[in-house]
Coordinates of C-alpha atoms and ligand atoms in Angstrom, one line a residue:
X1 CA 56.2 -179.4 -122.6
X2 CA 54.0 -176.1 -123.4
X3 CA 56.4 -175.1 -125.7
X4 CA 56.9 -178.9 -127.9
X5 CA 53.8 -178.8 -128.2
X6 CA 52.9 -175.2 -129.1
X7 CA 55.9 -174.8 -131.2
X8 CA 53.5 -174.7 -134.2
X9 CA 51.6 -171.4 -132.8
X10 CA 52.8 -167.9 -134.6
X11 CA 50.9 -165.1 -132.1
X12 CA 51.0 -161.0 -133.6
X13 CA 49.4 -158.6 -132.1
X14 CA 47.3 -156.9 -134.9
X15 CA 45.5 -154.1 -135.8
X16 CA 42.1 -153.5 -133.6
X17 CA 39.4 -152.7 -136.1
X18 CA 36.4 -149.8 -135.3
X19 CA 34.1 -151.5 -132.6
X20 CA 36.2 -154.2 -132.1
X21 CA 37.7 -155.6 -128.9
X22 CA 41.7 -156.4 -129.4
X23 CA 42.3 -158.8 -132.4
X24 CA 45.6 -161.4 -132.7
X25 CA 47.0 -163.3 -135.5
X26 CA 47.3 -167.2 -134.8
X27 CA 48.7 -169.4 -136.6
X28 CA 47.9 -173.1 -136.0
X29 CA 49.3 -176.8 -137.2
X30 CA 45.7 -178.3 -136.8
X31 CA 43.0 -178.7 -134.4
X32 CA 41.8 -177.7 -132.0
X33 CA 41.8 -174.4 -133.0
X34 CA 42.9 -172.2 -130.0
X35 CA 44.8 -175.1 -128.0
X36 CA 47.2 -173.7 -125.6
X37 CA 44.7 -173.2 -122.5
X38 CA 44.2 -169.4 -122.9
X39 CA 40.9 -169.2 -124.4
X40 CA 38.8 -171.8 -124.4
X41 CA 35.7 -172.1 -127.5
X42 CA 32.8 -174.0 -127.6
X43 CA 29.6 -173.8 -129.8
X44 CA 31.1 -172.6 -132.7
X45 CA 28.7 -170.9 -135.4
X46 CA 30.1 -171.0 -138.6
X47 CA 29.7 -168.1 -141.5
X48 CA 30.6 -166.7 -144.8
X49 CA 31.3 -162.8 -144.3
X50 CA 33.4 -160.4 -146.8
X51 CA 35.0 -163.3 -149.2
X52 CA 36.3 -164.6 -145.1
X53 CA 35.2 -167.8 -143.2
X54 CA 34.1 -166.9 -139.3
X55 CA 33.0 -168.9 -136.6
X56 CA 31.3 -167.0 -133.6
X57 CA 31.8 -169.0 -130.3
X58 CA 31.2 -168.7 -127.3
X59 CA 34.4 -169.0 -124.3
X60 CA 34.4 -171.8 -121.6
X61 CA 36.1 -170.0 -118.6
X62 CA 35.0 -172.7 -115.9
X63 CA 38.1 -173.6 -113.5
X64 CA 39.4 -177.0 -113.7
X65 CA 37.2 -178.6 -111.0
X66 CA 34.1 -176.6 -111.8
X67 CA 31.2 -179.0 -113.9
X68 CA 29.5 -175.6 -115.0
X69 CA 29.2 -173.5 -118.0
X70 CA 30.9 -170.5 -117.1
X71 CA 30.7 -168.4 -119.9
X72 CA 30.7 -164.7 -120.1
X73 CA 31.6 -163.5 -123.8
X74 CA 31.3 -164.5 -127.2
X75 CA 34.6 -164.7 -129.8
X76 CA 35.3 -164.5 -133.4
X77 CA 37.4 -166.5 -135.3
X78 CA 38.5 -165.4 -139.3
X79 CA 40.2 -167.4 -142.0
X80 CA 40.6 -166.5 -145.8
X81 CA 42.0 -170.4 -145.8
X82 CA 41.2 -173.2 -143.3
X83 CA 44.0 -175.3 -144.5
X84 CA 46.5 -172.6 -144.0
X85 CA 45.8 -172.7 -140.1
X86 CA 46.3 -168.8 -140.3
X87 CA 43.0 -167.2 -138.1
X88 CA 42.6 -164.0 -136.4
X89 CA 41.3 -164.8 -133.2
X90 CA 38.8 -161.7 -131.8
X91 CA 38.7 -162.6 -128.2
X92 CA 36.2 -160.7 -126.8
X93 CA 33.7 -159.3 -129.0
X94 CA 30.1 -159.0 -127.2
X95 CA 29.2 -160.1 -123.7
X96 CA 25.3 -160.4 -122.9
X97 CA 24.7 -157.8 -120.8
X98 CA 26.4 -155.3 -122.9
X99 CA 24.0 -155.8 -125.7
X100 CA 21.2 -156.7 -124.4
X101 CA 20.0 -154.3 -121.5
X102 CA 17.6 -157.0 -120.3
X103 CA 20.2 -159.8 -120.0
X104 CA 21.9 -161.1 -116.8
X105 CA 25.7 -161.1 -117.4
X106 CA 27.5 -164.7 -118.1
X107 CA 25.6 -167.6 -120.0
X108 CA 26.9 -166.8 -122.7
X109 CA 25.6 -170.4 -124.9
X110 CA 25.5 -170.8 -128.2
X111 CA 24.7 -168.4 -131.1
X112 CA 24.5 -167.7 -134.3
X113 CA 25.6 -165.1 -136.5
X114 CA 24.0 -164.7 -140.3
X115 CA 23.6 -162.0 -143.2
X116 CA 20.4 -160.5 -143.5
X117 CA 18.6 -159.5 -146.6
X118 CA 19.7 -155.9 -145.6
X119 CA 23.4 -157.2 -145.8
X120 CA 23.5 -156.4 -142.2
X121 CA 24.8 -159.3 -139.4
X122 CA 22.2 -160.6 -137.1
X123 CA 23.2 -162.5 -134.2
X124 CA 20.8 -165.2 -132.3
X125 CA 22.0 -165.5 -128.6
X126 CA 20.6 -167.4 -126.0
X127 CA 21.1 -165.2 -122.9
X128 CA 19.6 -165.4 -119.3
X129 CA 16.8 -162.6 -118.6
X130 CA 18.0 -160.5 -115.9
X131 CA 14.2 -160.1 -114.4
X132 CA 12.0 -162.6 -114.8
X133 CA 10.0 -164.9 -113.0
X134 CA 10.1 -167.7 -115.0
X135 CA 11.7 -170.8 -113.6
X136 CA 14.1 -171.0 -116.3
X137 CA 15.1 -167.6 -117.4
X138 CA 17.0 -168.7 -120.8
X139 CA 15.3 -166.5 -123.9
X140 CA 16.5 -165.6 -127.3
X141 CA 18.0 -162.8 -128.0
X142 CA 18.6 -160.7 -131.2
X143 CA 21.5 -158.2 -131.9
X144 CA 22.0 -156.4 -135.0
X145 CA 25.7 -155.2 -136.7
X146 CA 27.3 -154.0 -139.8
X147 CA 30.4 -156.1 -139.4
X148 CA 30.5 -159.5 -137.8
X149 CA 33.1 -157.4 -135.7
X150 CA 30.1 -155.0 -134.4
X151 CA 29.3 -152.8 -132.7
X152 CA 26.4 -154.9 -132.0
X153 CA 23.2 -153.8 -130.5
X154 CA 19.9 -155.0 -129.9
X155 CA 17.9 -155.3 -132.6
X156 CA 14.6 -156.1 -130.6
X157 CA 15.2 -153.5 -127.5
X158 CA 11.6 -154.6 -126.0
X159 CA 13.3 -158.1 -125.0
X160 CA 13.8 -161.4 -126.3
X161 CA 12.0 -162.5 -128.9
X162 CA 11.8 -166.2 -127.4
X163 CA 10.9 -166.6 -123.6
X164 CA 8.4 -168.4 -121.2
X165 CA 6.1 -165.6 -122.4
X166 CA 6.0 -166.9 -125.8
X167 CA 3.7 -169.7 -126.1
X168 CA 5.8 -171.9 -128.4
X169 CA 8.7 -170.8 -126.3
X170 CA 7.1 -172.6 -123.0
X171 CA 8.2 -175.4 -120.5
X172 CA 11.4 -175.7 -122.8
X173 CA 14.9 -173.8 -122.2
X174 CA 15.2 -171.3 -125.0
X175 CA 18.9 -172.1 -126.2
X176 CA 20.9 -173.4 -128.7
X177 CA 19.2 -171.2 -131.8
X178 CA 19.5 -171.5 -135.5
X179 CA 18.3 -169.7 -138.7
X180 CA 17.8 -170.7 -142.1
X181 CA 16.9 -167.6 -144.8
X182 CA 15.2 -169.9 -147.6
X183 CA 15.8 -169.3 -151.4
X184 CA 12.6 -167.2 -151.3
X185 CA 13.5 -165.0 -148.4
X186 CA 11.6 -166.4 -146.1
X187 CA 13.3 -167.2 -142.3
X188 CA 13.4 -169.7 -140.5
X189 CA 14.5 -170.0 -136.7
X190 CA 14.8 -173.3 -134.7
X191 CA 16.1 -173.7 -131.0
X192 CA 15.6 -176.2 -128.4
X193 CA 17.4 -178.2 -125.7
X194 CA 16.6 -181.7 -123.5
X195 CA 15.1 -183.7 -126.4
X196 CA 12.8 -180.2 -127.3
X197 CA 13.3 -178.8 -130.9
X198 CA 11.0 -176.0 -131.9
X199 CA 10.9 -174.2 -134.8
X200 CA 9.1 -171.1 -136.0
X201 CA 8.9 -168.5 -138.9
X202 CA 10.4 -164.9 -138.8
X203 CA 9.5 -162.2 -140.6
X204 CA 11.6 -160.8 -143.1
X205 CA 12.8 -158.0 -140.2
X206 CA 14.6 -161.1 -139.0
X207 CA 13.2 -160.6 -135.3
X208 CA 9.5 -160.4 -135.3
X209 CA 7.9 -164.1 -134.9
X210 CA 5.3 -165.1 -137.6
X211 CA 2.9 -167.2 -136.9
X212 CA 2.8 -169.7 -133.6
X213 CA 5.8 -171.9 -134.3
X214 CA 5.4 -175.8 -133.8
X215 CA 7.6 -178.5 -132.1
X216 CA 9.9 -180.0 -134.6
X217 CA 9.7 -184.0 -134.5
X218 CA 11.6 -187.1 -136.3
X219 CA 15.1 -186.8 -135.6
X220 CA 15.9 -189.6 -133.8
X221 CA 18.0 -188.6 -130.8
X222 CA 17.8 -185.5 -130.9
X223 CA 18.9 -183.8 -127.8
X224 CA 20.0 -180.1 -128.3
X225 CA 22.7 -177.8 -130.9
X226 CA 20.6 -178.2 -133.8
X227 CA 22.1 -177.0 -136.8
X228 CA 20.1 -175.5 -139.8
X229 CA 21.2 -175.6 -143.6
X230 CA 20.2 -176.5 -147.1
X231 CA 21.6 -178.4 -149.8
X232 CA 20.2 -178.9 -153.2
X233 CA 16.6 -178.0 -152.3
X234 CA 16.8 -180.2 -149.4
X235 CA 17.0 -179.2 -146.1
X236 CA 19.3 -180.7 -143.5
X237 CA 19.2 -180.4 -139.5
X238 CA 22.4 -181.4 -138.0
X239 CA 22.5 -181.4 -133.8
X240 CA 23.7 -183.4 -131.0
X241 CA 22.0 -186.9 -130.3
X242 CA 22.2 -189.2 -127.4
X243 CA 20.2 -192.2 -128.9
X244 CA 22.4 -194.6 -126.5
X245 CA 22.9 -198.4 -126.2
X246 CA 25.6 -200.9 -127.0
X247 CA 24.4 -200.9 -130.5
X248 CA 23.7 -197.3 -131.0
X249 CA 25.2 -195.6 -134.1
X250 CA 25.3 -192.6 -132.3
X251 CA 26.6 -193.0 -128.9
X252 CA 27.4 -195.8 -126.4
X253 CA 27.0 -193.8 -123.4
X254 CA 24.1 -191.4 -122.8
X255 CA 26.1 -188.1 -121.7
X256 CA 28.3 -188.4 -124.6
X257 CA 26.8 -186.4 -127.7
X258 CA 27.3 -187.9 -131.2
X259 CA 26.5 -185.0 -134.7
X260 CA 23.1 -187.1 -136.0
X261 CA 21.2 -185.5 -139.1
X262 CA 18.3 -185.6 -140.5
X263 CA 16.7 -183.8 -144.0
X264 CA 13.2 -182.9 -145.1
X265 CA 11.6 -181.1 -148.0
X266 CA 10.1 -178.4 -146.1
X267 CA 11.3 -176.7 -143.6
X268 CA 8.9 -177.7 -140.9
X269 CA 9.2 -181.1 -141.8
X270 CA 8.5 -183.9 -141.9
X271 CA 12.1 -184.9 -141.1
X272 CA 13.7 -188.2 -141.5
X273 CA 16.5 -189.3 -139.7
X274 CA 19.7 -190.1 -142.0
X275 CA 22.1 -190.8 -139.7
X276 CA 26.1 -189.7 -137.9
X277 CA 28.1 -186.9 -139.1
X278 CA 30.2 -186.8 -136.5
X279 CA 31.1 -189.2 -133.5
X280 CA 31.1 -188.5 -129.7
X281 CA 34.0 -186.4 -129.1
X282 CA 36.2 -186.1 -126.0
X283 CA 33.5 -183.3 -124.5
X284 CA 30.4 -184.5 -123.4
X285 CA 28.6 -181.8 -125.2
X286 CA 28.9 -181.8 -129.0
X287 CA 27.9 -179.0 -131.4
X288 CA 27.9 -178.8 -134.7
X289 CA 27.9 -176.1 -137.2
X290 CA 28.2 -176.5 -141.2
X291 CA 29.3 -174.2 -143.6
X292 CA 30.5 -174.1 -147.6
X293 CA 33.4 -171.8 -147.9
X294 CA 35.3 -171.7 -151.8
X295 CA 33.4 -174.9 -152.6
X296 CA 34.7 -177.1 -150.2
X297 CA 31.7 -177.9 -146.9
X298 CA 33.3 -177.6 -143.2
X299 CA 32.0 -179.2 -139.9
X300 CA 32.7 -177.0 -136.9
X301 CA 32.5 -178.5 -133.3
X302 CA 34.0 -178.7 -130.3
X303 CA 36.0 -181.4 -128.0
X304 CA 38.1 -180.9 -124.8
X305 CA 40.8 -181.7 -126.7
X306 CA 43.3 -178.5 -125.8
X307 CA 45.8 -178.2 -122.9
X308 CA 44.2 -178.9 -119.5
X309 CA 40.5 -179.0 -121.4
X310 CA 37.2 -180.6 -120.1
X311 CA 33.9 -180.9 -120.7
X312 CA 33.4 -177.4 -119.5
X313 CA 36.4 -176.1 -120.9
X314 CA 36.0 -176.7 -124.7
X315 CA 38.2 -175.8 -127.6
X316 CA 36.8 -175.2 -131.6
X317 CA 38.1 -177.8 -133.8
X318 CA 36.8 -177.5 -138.0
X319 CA 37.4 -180.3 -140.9
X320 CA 36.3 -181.1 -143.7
X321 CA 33.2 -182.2 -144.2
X322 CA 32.0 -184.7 -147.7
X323 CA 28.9 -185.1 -149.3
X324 CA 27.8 -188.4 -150.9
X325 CA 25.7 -187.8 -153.9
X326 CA 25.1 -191.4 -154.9
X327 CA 22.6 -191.5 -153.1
X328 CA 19.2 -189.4 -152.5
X329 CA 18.9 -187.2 -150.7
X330 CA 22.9 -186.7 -150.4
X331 CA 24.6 -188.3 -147.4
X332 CA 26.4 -186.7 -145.0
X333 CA 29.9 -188.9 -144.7
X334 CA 30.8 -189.6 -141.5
X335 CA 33.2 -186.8 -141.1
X336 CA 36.8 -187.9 -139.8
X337 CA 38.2 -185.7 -137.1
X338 CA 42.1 -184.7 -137.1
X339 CA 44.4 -183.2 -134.3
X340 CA 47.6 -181.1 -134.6
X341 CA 50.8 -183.2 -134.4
X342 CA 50.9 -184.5 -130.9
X343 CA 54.0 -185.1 -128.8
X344 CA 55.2 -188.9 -128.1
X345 CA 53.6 -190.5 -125.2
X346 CA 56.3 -190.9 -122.5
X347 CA 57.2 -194.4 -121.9
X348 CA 55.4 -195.9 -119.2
X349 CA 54.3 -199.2 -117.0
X350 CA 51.7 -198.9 -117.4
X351 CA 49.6 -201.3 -120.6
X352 CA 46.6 -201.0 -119.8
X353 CA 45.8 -198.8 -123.0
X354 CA 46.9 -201.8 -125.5
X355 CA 43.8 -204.1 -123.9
X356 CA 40.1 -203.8 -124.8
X357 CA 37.6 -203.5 -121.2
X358 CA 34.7 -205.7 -120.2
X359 CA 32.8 -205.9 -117.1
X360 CA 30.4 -208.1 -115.2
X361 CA 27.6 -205.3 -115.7
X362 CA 28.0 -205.6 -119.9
X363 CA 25.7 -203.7 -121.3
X364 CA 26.9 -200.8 -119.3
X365 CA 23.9 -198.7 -117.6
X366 CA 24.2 -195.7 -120.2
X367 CA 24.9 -192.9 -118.2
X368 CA 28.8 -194.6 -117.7
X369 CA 31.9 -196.0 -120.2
X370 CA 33.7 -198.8 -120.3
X371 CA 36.2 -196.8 -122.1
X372 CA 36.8 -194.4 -120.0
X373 CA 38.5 -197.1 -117.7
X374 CA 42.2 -197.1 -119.8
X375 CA 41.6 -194.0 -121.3
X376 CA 44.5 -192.2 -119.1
X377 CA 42.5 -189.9 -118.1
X378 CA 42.0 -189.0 -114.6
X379 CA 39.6 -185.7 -113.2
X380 CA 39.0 -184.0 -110.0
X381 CA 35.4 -183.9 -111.0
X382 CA 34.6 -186.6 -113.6
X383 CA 30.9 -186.8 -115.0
X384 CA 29.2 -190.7 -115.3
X385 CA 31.3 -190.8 -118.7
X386 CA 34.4 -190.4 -117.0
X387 CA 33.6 -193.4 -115.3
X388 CA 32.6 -197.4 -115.7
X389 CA 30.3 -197.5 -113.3
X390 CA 27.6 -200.0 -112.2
X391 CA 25.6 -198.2 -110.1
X392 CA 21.3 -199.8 -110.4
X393 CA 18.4 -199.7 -108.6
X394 CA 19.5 -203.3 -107.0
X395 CA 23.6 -203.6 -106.9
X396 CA 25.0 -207.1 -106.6
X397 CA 27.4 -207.8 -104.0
X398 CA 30.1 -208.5 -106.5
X399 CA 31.3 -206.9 -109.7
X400 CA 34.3 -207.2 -111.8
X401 CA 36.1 -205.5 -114.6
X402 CA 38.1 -207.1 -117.2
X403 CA 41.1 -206.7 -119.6
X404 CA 42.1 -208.6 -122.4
X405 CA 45.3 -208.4 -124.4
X406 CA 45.6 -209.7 -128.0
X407 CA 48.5 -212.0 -126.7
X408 CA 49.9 -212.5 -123.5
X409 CA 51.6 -210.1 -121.2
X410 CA 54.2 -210.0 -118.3
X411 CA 52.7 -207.6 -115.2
X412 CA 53.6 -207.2 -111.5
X413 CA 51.7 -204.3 -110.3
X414 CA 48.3 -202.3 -111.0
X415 CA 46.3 -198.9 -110.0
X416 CA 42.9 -198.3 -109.6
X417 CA 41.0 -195.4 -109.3
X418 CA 37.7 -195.5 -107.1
X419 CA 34.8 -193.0 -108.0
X420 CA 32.2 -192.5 -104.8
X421 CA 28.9 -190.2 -104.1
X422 CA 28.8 -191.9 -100.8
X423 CA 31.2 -193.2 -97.7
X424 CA 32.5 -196.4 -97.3
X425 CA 29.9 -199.2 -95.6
X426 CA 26.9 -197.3 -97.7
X427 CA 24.4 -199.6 -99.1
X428 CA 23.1 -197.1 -101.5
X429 CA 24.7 -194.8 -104.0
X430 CA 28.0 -195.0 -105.5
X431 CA 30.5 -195.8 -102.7
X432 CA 33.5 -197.3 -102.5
X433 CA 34.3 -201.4 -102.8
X434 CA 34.5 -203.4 -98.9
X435 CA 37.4 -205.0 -100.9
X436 CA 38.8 -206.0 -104.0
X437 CA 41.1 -208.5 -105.6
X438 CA 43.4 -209.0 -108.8
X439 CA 42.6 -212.4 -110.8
X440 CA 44.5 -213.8 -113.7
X441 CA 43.9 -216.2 -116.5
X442 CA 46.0 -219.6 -116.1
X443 CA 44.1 -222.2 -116.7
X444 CA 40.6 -220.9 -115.2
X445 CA 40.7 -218.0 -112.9
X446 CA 43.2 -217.6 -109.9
X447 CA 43.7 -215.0 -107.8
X448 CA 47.4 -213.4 -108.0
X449 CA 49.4 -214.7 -105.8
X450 CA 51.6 -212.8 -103.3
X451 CA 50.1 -209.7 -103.9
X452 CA 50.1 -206.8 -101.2
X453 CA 47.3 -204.9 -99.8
X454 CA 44.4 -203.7 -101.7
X455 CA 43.4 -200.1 -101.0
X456 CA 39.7 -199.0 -101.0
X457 CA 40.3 -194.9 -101.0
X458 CA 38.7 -193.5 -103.3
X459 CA 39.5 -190.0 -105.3
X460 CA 43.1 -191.2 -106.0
X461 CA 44.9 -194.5 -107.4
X462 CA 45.4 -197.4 -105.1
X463 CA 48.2 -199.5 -105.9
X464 CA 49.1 -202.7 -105.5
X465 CA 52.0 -204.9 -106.2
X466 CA 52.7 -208.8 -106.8
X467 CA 55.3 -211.2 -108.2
X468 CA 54.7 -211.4 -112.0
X469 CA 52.8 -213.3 -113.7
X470 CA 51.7 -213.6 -117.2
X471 CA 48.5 -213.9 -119.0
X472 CA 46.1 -212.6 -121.3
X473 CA 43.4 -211.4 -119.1
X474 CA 42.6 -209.6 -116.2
X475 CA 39.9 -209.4 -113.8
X476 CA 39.7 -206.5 -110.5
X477 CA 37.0 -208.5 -108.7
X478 CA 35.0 -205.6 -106.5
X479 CA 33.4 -206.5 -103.1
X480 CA 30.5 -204.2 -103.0
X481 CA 29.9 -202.1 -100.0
X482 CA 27.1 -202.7 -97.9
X483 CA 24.3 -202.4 -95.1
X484 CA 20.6 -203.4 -94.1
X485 CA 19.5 -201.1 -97.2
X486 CA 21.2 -203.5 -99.7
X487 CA 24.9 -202.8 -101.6
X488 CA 26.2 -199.7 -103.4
X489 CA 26.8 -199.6 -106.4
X490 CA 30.9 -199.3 -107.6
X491 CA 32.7 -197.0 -110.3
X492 CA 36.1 -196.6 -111.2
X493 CA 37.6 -194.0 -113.0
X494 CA 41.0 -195.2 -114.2
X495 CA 42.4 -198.9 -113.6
X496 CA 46.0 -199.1 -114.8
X497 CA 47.9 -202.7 -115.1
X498 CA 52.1 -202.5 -114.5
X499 CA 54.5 -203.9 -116.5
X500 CA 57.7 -204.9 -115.2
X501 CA 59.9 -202.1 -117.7
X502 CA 58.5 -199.0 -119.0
X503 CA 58.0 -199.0 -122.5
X504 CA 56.4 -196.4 -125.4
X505 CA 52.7 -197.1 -124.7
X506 CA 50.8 -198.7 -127.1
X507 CA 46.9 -197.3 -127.0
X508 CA 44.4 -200.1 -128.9
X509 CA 42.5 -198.0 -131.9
X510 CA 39.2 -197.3 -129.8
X511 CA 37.2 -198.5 -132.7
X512 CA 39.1 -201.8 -132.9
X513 CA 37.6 -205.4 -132.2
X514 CA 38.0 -206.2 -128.7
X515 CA 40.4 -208.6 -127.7
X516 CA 38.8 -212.2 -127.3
X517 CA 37.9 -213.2 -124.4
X518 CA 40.3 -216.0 -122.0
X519 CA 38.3 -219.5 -120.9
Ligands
FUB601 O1 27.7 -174.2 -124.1 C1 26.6 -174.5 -123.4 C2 25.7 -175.6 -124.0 O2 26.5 -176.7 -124.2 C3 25.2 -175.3 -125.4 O3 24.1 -174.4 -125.4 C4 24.9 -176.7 -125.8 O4 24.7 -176.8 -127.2 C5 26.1 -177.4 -125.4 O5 27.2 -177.3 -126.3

């Protein structure tokens, strides 16, 4: 399998320039970017350096079943063509703690890397303060190179130039920076996590604050990444919102990050709200970063979209990104992501990923997915997005879930995966169902008949099986599990539905109109 669907990927061994760590030649059929598992990217950070396009990213090096950001080093990526998916990848080419004496190893979040007016490279890096007292010990960084491929070293010695010390840098984790030099010189630096955007002035030294700085308010949504740039005398802030609903434009499900914007004529504001330039990828996290390189604009971001990837093993993915000038100020178009060429899907029972989902609980708490239910994806540690869930403060004894098919459909087996926080007979919590049962559409709803025994275990599928039957829709009706306390609340993370043959899987277009409803 690795090497069908890495056939694309050219690797030389090339040339390690002064200051550099060990560089290698890629060369890729599409995103994401690095995809075969060996690096993992996330945040990228794009620039313009030496007639070259570079993104600086951070690496995801969390294990499989680890829901951290284990991240220890920041990478370079180099193209004189995005289209030509030739990059040289520079793995490894500054780690916190050897820049910045005062900075615990690891953490390693996202940064950026721009040309000062001294034409040398400054990098912004949110790094964890190896002694502080502070509660949250995240503080902004600044290091300081002639070439994007170093040496770097600290170009404020005396410490961070954002931490809990800093007024405007208080009771908010100081991550996720960006910097904007104006036309007239002047710099700008914003950063901000957890619904917090601040932004402050920097002198033309590129590290001394000017001035107290001031939260940044308007953009609807916002939760962290922001993104600074300026187009046309207006100036846009890109970042990652979580404005979440059923009807959201953004996101339908609150851990799941969509690329919102907003613009402004000034660069403290005010700033309006404009709209999506990117939808929720397959990471939770999104980040964006925007660049013009040879007059065409790029969005950079990440997804979990490369071998064995996750939410906390991300990958860098880049496309293009178009401007509508109809309109003023110029809109961002929605941009429209692309993957390398992926391999067939091997044929299979199951057809659960032609029908659109529905539950009892409809509108979903936000923090879960309806989606994720025939998404065929199963984790050792899924997050609430991995997951329809129903879990509220007062849990019904019964839920159900529901598929619908465009027409009808012949099945004679089905797999669900239970999700649980706590053990079986809880009455709080997730835990998983007393019982559960397959109904069908005929005529009103039945319960299948002659089907088997319906396992409860959660953390792996339970199958069932039954004579066949046909119909259009599909309901997995959930006893709840309970005591004096009440009932739990359920979640599954994957329910698939068998057909009698295997077939090519046919997966319904996730923006398509659900399925009507049976009844
Ligand atoms: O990579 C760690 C954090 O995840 C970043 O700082 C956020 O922007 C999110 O992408």
């Amino acid at each position: 399998m690795k090497n069908k669907l890495f056939a694309g990927i050219a690797l030389v061994m090339a040339v390690t320039p002064a200051g550099a760590q060990e560089a290698r030649q890629i060369s890729v059929p599409g995103n994401p970017i690095l995809a075969d598992g060996d690096y993992y990217s996330a945040d990228p950070a794009p620039f313009v350096a030496d007639g070259a396009l570079w993104i600086v990213a951070g690496r995801d090096q969390a294990a499989p079943d680890v829901n951290d950001f284990v991240m220890g080093q920041w990478q370079l990526l180099k193209t004189n063509d995005p289209k030509s998916g030739k990059w040289t990848h520079y793995p490894d080419i500054i780690r916190p703690e050897n820049v910045f004496a005062w900075a615990e190893e690891a953490r390693a979040y996202a940064g950026q890397i721009i040309q000062g007016p001294d034409k040398r490279y400054y990098f912004y890096a949110p790094v964890l303060e190896k002694n502080s007292d502070a509660k949250d010990r995240f503080a902004i960084g600044v290091a300081v190179a002639d070439s994007p491929t170093g040496p770097w070293r600290d170009a404020h010695p005396s410490g961070p130039i954002l931490s809990q010390h800093v007024p405007v840098a208080k009771d908010i984790q100081n991550i996720d920076p960006t910097v904007l030099i104006d036309d007239d010189g002047r710099v700008y630096l914003y950063w901000g996590t957890f619904g917090q955007l601040r932004g402050i002035e920097l002198e033309r030294d590129m590290v001394t604050l000017k001035g107290g700085g001031q939260a940044i308010e308007g953009l609807t949504g916002f939760f962290e990444a922001p993104w600074i740039m300026k187009r046309k005398g207006v100036y846009y802030m890109l970042y990652a919102g979580n404005k979440a609903g059923p009807t959201s434009d953004c996101t339908p499900a609150v851990y799941h990050a969509c690329i919102a914007y907003g613009t402004a004529t000034a660069p403290m504001g005010p700033w309006t709200y404009r709209g999506v330039a990117l939808k929720p990828v397959s990471s939770t996290t999104s980040h964006p970063g925007a660049v013009e390189f040879k007059g065409q604009w790029y969005l950079v971001y990440h997804t979990a979209d490369a071998k064995d990837g996750g939410h906390f093993r991300r990958s860098v993915a880049i496309d293009k990104m178009e401007w509508d000038d109809s309109v003023t100020p110029a809109r961002i178009r929605t941009v429209v992501p692309t993957r390398r060429p992926q391999p067939p899907l091997p044929p299979t029972r199951n057809i659960a990923r032609a029908a659109s989902a529905t539950a009892s609980n409809e509108p979903l708490p936000v923090q879960y997915w309806i989606k994720a239910l025939n998404d065929g994806v199963t984790k050792a540690a899924p997050l609430p997005p991995d997951l329809w869930g129903s879990w509220s403060p007062n849990n019904p004894a019964t839920q159900w879930i529901e598929y619908r098919w465009d027409k009808d459909v012949t099945i004679d087996g089905s797999r669900l995966w239970f999700w649980n926080d706590q053990p079986a007979g809880s009455g709080v919590g997730v835990a998983p169902p007393a019982a559960w049962h397959l109904e069908y559409w005929h005529q009103g709803w039945k319960p299948v008949p002659g089907a088997g025994t319906y396992g409860t275990q959660p953390g792996g599928f339970q199958a069932v099986r039954f004579p066949p039957v046909r119909t259009r829709c599909l309901r997995a009706v959930l006893n709840a599990s309970g005591d004096d306390k009440g009932h739990a609340g359920l979640a599954v993370q994957e329910w698939e539905v068998l057909a009698p043959k295997a077939a090519r899987p046919v997966v319904r277009d996730r923006a398509a109109k659900p399925a009507p409803g049976c009844g």
